[in-house]
Amino acid sequence: MSPLIRNGLVAFIAALILVLGALIYQYERDSSEQDTPAAVAIGGPFTLTDQNGATRHDSDFRGKLMLVYFGYTFCPDVCPTTLATMTKALEKLGPQATEVVPVFVTVDPDRDTVAQLKLYASNFAPDLVALTGTQDQIAAAANAYRVYYRIAKPDKDGDPYTVDHTSFIYLMGRDGKYLGHFDPNVKADTMAATIGKQL
Ligand code: NI
């Protein structure tokens, strides 16, 4: 065996061991995550501004459940539909709804000013907390909730842009910890029943 081939072979085997090691590590990580759902950290501290211009922290809502949804007011379909479902679910809960704070966080702070959020929020649950902030504050909140968002290029130049975003609704406990999430197309009855079990 020439030294060149031998060196190549050694490098190849070393690379193989590295790849195998990485695969085994990843496999063990995945299976341990499945065993302990509590390890999925969704949610966390945020500092944002509500539709009345007041600074709000996630800790302001301790002692109540939170329904947290990220979107933007110019969203043509998913956001208004989802917020309407949240509103309906809270109506179905009746007086118990005072134990649940619906929270809407914009992923489009450039257009979703405090005034724009105030206007938009008036279409939904009366106690909806609509939040905006700086790009950094929004990014930090979205990151805490594992929410992805990205400004999409409009089909035609000059058209308003849209924002691709994760559309889950997160149900958070009285201690601020993640309890579960709803799909955006969940029925209001289902949502109300699931929330009701946590009250
Ligand atoms: Ni949307």
PDB file of C-alpha atoms and ligand atoms in Angstrom:
ATOM      1  CA  MET A   1       0.000   0.000   0.000  1.00  0.00           C
ATOM      2  CA  SER A   2       1.469   3.348  -0.993  1.00  0.00           C
ATOM      3  CA  PRO A   3       1.751   5.975   1.788  1.00  0.00           C
ATOM      4  CA  LEU A   4      -0.673   8.144  -0.146  1.00  0.00           C
ATOM      5  CA  ILE A   5      -3.387   5.473  -0.184  1.00  0.00           C
ATOM      6  CA  ARG A   6      -2.679   4.569   3.450  1.00  0.00           C
ATOM      7  CA  ASN A   7      -3.051   8.217   4.538  1.00  0.00           C
ATOM      8  CA  GLY A   8      -6.249   8.474   2.544  1.00  0.00           C
ATOM      9  CA  LEU A   9      -7.593   5.329   4.181  1.00  0.00           C
ATOM     10  CA  VAL A  10      -6.739   6.587   7.676  1.00  0.00           C
ATOM     11  CA  ALA A  11      -8.478   9.895   6.955  1.00  0.00           C
ATOM     12  CA  PHE A  12     -11.509   8.058   5.591  1.00  0.00           C
ATOM     13  CA  ILE A  13     -11.818   5.819   8.658  1.00  0.00           C
ATOM     14  CA  ALA A  14     -11.398   8.799  10.974  1.00  0.00           C
ATOM     15  CA  ALA A  15     -14.180  10.637   9.133  1.00  0.00           C
ATOM     16  CA  LEU A  16     -16.406   7.553   9.326  1.00  0.00           C
ATOM     17  CA  ILE A  17     -15.923   7.316  13.095  1.00  0.00           C
ATOM     18  CA  LEU A  18     -16.786  10.998  13.481  1.00  0.00           C
ATOM     19  CA  VAL A  19     -19.982  10.648  11.432  1.00  0.00           C
ATOM     20  CA  LEU A  20     -21.059   7.523  13.312  1.00  0.00           C
ATOM     21  CA  GLY A  21     -20.379   9.232  16.631  1.00  0.00           C
ATOM     22  CA  ALA A  22     -22.453  12.231  15.612  1.00  0.00           C
ATOM     23  CA  LEU A  23     -25.313   9.965  14.460  1.00  0.00           C
ATOM     24  CA  ILE A  24     -25.351   8.022  17.740  1.00  0.00           C
ATOM     25  CA  TYR A  25     -25.224  11.259  19.751  1.00  0.00           C
ATOM     26  CA  GLN A  26     -28.129  12.719  17.765  1.00  0.00           C
ATOM     27  CA  TYR A  27     -30.141   9.497  18.126  1.00  0.00           C
ATOM     28  CA  GLU A  28     -29.696   9.467  21.884  1.00  0.00           C
ATOM     29  CA  ARG A  29     -30.602  13.124  22.138  1.00  0.00           C
ATOM     30  CA  ASP A  30     -33.804  12.569  20.111  1.00  0.00           C
ATOM     31  CA  SER A  31     -34.918   9.589  22.169  1.00  0.00           C
ATOM     32  CA  SER A  32     -34.255  11.337  25.476  1.00  0.00           C
ATOM     33  CA  GLU A  33     -36.274  14.326  24.265  1.00  0.00           C
ATOM     34  CA  GLN A  34     -39.180  12.012  23.489  1.00  0.00           C
ATOM     35  CA  ASP A  35     -39.015  10.520  26.976  1.00  0.00           C
ATOM     36  CA  THR A  36     -39.211  13.904  28.683  1.00  0.00           C
ATOM     37  CA  PRO A  37     -41.622  16.305  27.021  1.00  0.00           C
ATOM     38  CA  ALA A  38     -40.780  18.834  29.748  1.00  0.00           C
ATOM     39  CA  ALA A  39     -37.395  19.214  28.061  1.00  0.00           C
ATOM     40  CA  VAL A  40     -39.117  21.034  25.173  1.00  0.00           C
ATOM     41  CA  ALA A  41     -38.660  24.581  26.361  1.00  0.00           C
ATOM     42  CA  ILE A  42     -41.338  26.744  24.760  1.00  0.00           C
ATOM     43  CA  GLY A  43     -42.012  30.177  26.169  1.00  0.00           C
ATOM     44  CA  GLY A  44     -39.980  32.460  28.359  1.00  0.00           C
ATOM     45  CA  PRO A  45     -39.466  36.025  29.368  1.00  0.00           C
ATOM     46  CA  PHE A  46     -40.402  38.863  27.029  1.00  0.00           C
ATOM     47  CA  THR A  47     -40.580  42.633  27.271  1.00  0.00           C
ATOM     48  CA  LEU A  48     -42.956  44.214  24.766  1.00  0.00           C
ATOM     49  CA  THR A  49     -45.375  47.133  24.400  1.00  0.00           C
ATOM     50  CA  ASP A  50     -49.141  46.643  24.371  1.00  0.00           C
ATOM     51  CA  GLN A  51     -51.796  48.406  22.285  1.00  0.00           C
ATOM     52  CA  ASN A  52     -52.127  51.104  24.962  1.00  0.00           C
ATOM     53  CA  GLY A  53     -48.420  51.882  24.919  1.00  0.00           C
ATOM     54  CA  ALA A  54     -47.706  50.133  28.245  1.00  0.00           C
ATOM     55  CA  THR A  55     -44.623  47.951  28.735  1.00  0.00           C
ATOM     56  CA  ARG A  56     -45.599  44.338  29.405  1.00  0.00           C
ATOM     57  CA  HIS A  57     -43.525  41.390  30.623  1.00  0.00           C
ATOM     58  CA  ASP A  58     -44.579  37.760  30.465  1.00  0.00           C
ATOM     59  CA  SER A  59     -44.335  37.728  34.280  1.00  0.00           C
ATOM     60  CA  ASP A  60     -47.282  40.189  34.367  1.00  0.00           C
ATOM     61  CA  PHE A  61     -49.523  37.247  33.479  1.00  0.00           C
ATOM     62  CA  ARG A  62     -48.472  34.778  36.196  1.00  0.00           C
ATOM     63  CA  GLY A  63     -51.422  33.274  38.006  1.00  0.00           C
ATOM     64  CA  LYS A  64     -53.455  33.099  34.813  1.00  0.00           C
ATOM     65  CA  LEU A  65     -53.263  30.878  31.771  1.00  0.00           C
ATOM     66  CA  MET A  66     -51.976  32.511  28.609  1.00  0.00           C
ATOM     67  CA  LEU A  67     -52.981  31.828  25.037  1.00  0.00           C
ATOM     68  CA  VAL A  68     -50.101  33.124  22.957  1.00  0.00           C
ATOM     69  CA  TYR A  69     -50.274  33.654  19.228  1.00  0.00           C
ATOM     70  CA  PHE A  70     -47.707  35.270  16.925  1.00  0.00           C
ATOM     71  CA  GLY A  71     -48.869  36.899  13.683  1.00  0.00           C
ATOM     72  CA  TYR A  72     -49.366  40.287  12.070  1.00  0.00           C
ATOM     73  CA  THR A  73     -52.316  42.568  11.467  1.00  0.00           C
ATOM     74  CA  PHE A  74     -51.858  42.709   7.678  1.00  0.00           C
ATOM     75  CA  CYS A  75     -52.092  38.889   7.500  1.00  0.00           C
ATOM     76  CA  PRO A  76     -54.773  38.179   4.898  1.00  0.00           C
ATOM     77  CA  ASP A  77     -56.233  34.952   6.265  1.00  0.00           C
ATOM     78  CA  VAL A  78     -54.654  32.770   8.956  1.00  0.00           C
ATOM     79  CA  CYS A  79     -54.203  35.413  11.665  1.00  0.00           C
ATOM     80  CA  PRO A  80     -57.716  36.917  11.666  1.00  0.00           C
ATOM     81  CA  THR A  81     -59.267  33.442  11.498  1.00  0.00           C
ATOM     82  CA  THR A  82     -57.129  32.143  14.356  1.00  0.00           C
ATOM     83  CA  LEU A  83     -57.760  35.190  16.541  1.00  0.00           C
ATOM     84  CA  ALA A  84     -61.499  34.837  15.853  1.00  0.00           C
ATOM     85  CA  THR A  85     -61.315  31.169  16.973  1.00  0.00           C
ATOM     86  CA  MET A  86     -59.474  32.219  20.151  1.00  0.00           C
ATOM     87  CA  THR A  87     -62.133  34.850  20.805  1.00  0.00           C
ATOM     88  CA  LYS A  88     -64.940  32.312  20.301  1.00  0.00           C
ATOM     89  CA  ALA A  89     -63.249  29.726  22.549  1.00  0.00           C
ATOM     90  CA  LEU A  90     -62.965  32.317  25.335  1.00  0.00           C
ATOM     91  CA  GLU A  91     -66.642  33.230  24.899  1.00  0.00           C
ATOM     92  CA  LYS A  92     -67.510  29.542  25.288  1.00  0.00           C
ATOM     93  CA  LEU A  93     -65.601  29.410  28.570  1.00  0.00           C
ATOM     94  CA  GLY A  94     -67.963  32.031  29.990  1.00  0.00           C
ATOM     95  CA  PRO A  95     -66.953  33.586  33.331  1.00  0.00           C
ATOM     96  CA  GLN A  96     -63.930  31.241  33.525  1.00  0.00           C
ATOM     97  CA  ALA A  97     -62.405  33.156  30.618  1.00  0.00           C
ATOM     98  CA  THR A  98     -61.191  35.785  33.103  1.00  0.00           C
ATOM     99  CA  GLU A  99     -58.586  33.153  34.107  1.00  0.00           C
ATOM    100  CA  VAL A 100     -57.113  33.171  30.586  1.00  0.00           C
ATOM    101  CA  VAL A 101     -55.174  36.027  28.968  1.00  0.00           C
ATOM    102  CA  PRO A 102     -55.181  36.001  25.167  1.00  0.00           C
ATOM    103  CA  VAL A 103     -51.915  37.427  23.855  1.00  0.00           C
ATOM    104  CA  PHE A 104     -51.140  38.428  20.288  1.00  0.00           C
ATOM    105  CA  VAL A 105     -47.510  39.213  19.397  1.00  0.00           C
ATOM    106  CA  THR A 106     -46.775  40.825  16.060  1.00  0.00           C
ATOM    107  CA  VAL A 107     -43.963  39.511  13.886  1.00  0.00           C
ATOM    108  CA  ASP A 108     -44.228  42.687  11.775  1.00  0.00           C
ATOM    109  CA  PRO A 109     -43.326  45.508  14.182  1.00  0.00           C
ATOM    110  CA  ASP A 110     -42.501  47.944  11.359  1.00  0.00           C
ATOM    111  CA  ARG A 111     -46.156  48.123  10.302  1.00  0.00           C
ATOM    112  CA  ASP A 112     -47.760  46.967  13.556  1.00  0.00           C
ATOM    113  CA  THR A 113     -47.382  50.110  15.619  1.00  0.00           C
ATOM    114  CA  VAL A 114     -49.153  50.609  18.943  1.00  0.00           C
ATOM    115  CA  ALA A 115     -51.961  52.501  17.142  1.00  0.00           C
ATOM    116  CA  GLN A 116     -52.329  49.818  14.466  1.00  0.00           C
ATOM    117  CA  LEU A 117     -52.519  47.101  17.142  1.00  0.00           C
ATOM    118  CA  LYS A 118     -55.157  49.052  19.055  1.00  0.00           C
ATOM    119  CA  LEU A 119     -57.335  49.262  15.981  1.00  0.00           C
ATOM    120  CA  TYR A 120     -56.846  45.583  15.130  1.00  0.00           C
ATOM    121  CA  ALA A 121     -57.328  44.240  18.667  1.00  0.00           C
ATOM    122  CA  SER A 122     -60.749  45.883  18.879  1.00  0.00           C
ATOM    123  CA  ASN A 123     -62.018  43.221  16.440  1.00  0.00           C
ATOM    124  CA  PHE A 124     -61.327  40.380  18.857  1.00  0.00           C
ATOM    125  CA  ALA A 125     -61.583  39.321  22.518  1.00  0.00           C
ATOM    126  CA  PRO A 126     -62.048  42.492  24.594  1.00  0.00           C
ATOM    127  CA  ASP A 127     -59.150  41.598  26.901  1.00  0.00           C
ATOM    128  CA  LEU A 128     -56.762  40.668  24.083  1.00  0.00           C
ATOM    129  CA  VAL A 129     -53.258  41.909  24.848  1.00  0.00           C
ATOM    130  CA  ALA A 130     -51.697  42.897  21.522  1.00  0.00           C
ATOM    131  CA  LEU A 131     -47.945  43.350  21.671  1.00  0.00           C
ATOM    132  CA  THR A 132     -45.314  44.992  19.534  1.00  0.00           C
ATOM    133  CA  GLY A 133     -41.720  46.075  20.156  1.00  0.00           C
ATOM    134  CA  THR A 134     -38.386  46.652  18.530  1.00  0.00           C
ATOM    135  CA  GLN A 135     -37.148  44.111  15.981  1.00  0.00           C
ATOM    136  CA  ASP A 136     -34.829  42.735  18.678  1.00  0.00           C
ATOM    137  CA  GLN A 137     -37.599  42.428  21.276  1.00  0.00           C
ATOM    138  CA  ILE A 138     -39.849  40.639  18.791  1.00  0.00           C
ATOM    139  CA  ALA A 139     -37.015  38.332  17.725  1.00  0.00           C
ATOM    140  CA  ALA A 140     -36.308  37.463  21.371  1.00  0.00           C
ATOM    141  CA  ALA A 141     -39.990  36.702  22.096  1.00  0.00           C
ATOM    142  CA  ALA A 142     -40.342  34.632  18.916  1.00  0.00           C
ATOM    143  CA  ASN A 143     -37.164  32.751  19.733  1.00  0.00           C
ATOM    144  CA  ALA A 144     -38.450  31.938  23.220  1.00  0.00           C
ATOM    145  CA  TYR A 145     -41.597  30.412  21.695  1.00  0.00           C
ATOM    146  CA  ARG A 146     -39.675  28.697  18.876  1.00  0.00           C
ATOM    147  CA  VAL A 147     -41.641  30.790  16.399  1.00  0.00           C
ATOM    148  CA  TYR A 148     -40.229  31.223  12.924  1.00  0.00           C
ATOM    149  CA  TYR A 149     -41.056  34.263  10.777  1.00  0.00           C
ATOM    150  CA  ARG A 150     -39.703  35.734   7.605  1.00  0.00           C
ATOM    151  CA  ILE A 151     -40.766  38.614   5.369  1.00  0.00           C
ATOM    152  CA  ALA A 152     -41.798  37.208   1.989  1.00  0.00           C
ATOM    153  CA  LYS A 153     -41.223  38.989  -1.294  1.00  0.00           C
ATOM    154  CA  PRO A 154     -44.528  40.177  -2.796  1.00  0.00           C
ATOM    155  CA  ASP A 155     -45.623  38.599  -6.102  1.00  0.00           C
ATOM    156  CA  LYS A 156     -45.681  42.009  -7.764  1.00  0.00           C
ATOM    157  CA  ASP A 157     -43.339  44.908  -7.044  1.00  0.00           C
ATOM    158  CA  GLY A 158     -45.178  47.553  -5.042  1.00  0.00           C
ATOM    159  CA  ASP A 159     -47.603  45.080  -3.467  1.00  0.00           C
ATOM    160  CA  PRO A 160     -47.559  44.976   0.331  1.00  0.00           C
ATOM    161  CA  TYR A 161     -45.275  42.268   1.688  1.00  0.00           C
ATOM    162  CA  THR A 162     -46.537  39.279   3.603  1.00  0.00           C
ATOM    163  CA  VAL A 163     -44.801  37.546   6.494  1.00  0.00           C
ATOM    164  CA  ASP A 164     -44.438  33.778   6.692  1.00  0.00           C
ATOM    165  CA  HIS A 165     -44.813  32.708  10.298  1.00  0.00           C
ATOM    166  CA  THR A 166     -45.473  29.810  12.632  1.00  0.00           C
ATOM    167  CA  SER A 167     -49.204  29.777  13.396  1.00  0.00           C
ATOM    168  CA  PHE A 168     -49.533  27.633  16.502  1.00  0.00           C
ATOM    169  CA  ILE A 169     -51.452  28.950  19.493  1.00  0.00           C
ATOM    170  CA  TYR A 170     -49.536  28.222  22.690  1.00  0.00           C
ATOM    171  CA  LEU A 171     -51.309  27.419  25.927  1.00  0.00           C
ATOM    172  CA  MET A 172     -49.175  28.450  28.886  1.00  0.00           C
ATOM    173  CA  GLY A 173     -49.809  27.582  32.538  1.00  0.00           C
ATOM    174  CA  ARG A 174     -50.313  29.864  35.529  1.00  0.00           C
ATOM    175  CA  ASP A 175     -46.568  29.488  36.188  1.00  0.00           C
ATOM    176  CA  GLY A 176     -45.745  30.555  32.629  1.00  0.00           C
ATOM    177  CA  LYS A 177     -44.734  27.032  31.585  1.00  0.00           C
ATOM    178  CA  TYR A 178     -45.798  25.486  28.308  1.00  0.00           C
ATOM    179  CA  LEU A 179     -48.855  23.218  28.532  1.00  0.00           C
ATOM    180  CA  GLY A 180     -49.509  22.525  24.869  1.00  0.00           C
ATOM    181  CA  HIS A 181     -50.404  24.111  21.568  1.00  0.00           C
ATOM    182  CA  PHE A 182     -53.262  24.258  19.098  1.00  0.00           C
ATOM    183  CA  ASP A 183     -53.188  24.096  15.353  1.00  0.00           C
ATOM    184  CA  PRO A 184     -54.437  27.308  13.704  1.00  0.00           C
ATOM    185  CA  ASN A 185     -57.423  25.413  12.248  1.00  0.00           C
ATOM    186  CA  VAL A 186     -58.551  24.079  15.645  1.00  0.00           C
ATOM    187  CA  LYS A 187     -62.283  24.347  16.383  1.00  0.00           C
ATOM    188  CA  ALA A 188     -63.324  26.802  19.109  1.00  0.00           C
ATOM    189  CA  ASP A 189     -65.154  23.996  20.977  1.00  0.00           C
ATOM    190  CA  THR A 190     -62.011  21.860  21.103  1.00  0.00           C
ATOM    191  CA  MET A 191     -59.928  24.783  22.278  1.00  0.00           C
ATOM    192  CA  ALA A 192     -62.431  25.719  24.982  1.00  0.00           C
ATOM    193  CA  ALA A 193     -62.613  22.103  26.212  1.00  0.00           C
ATOM    194  CA  THR A 194     -58.815  21.768  26.381  1.00  0.00           C
ATOM    195  CA  ILE A 195     -58.412  25.077  28.196  1.00  0.00           C
ATOM    196  CA  GLY A 196     -61.282  24.183  30.526  1.00  0.00           C
ATOM    197  CA  LYS A 197     -59.388  21.088  31.721  1.00  0.00           C
ATOM    198  CA  GLN A 198     -56.564  23.346  32.938  1.00  0.00           C
ATOM    199  CA  LEU A 199     -58.837  25.651  34.947  1.00  0.00           C
TER     200      LEU A 199
HETATM  201 NI    NI B   1     -50.776  35.189   9.723  1.00  0.00          NI
END
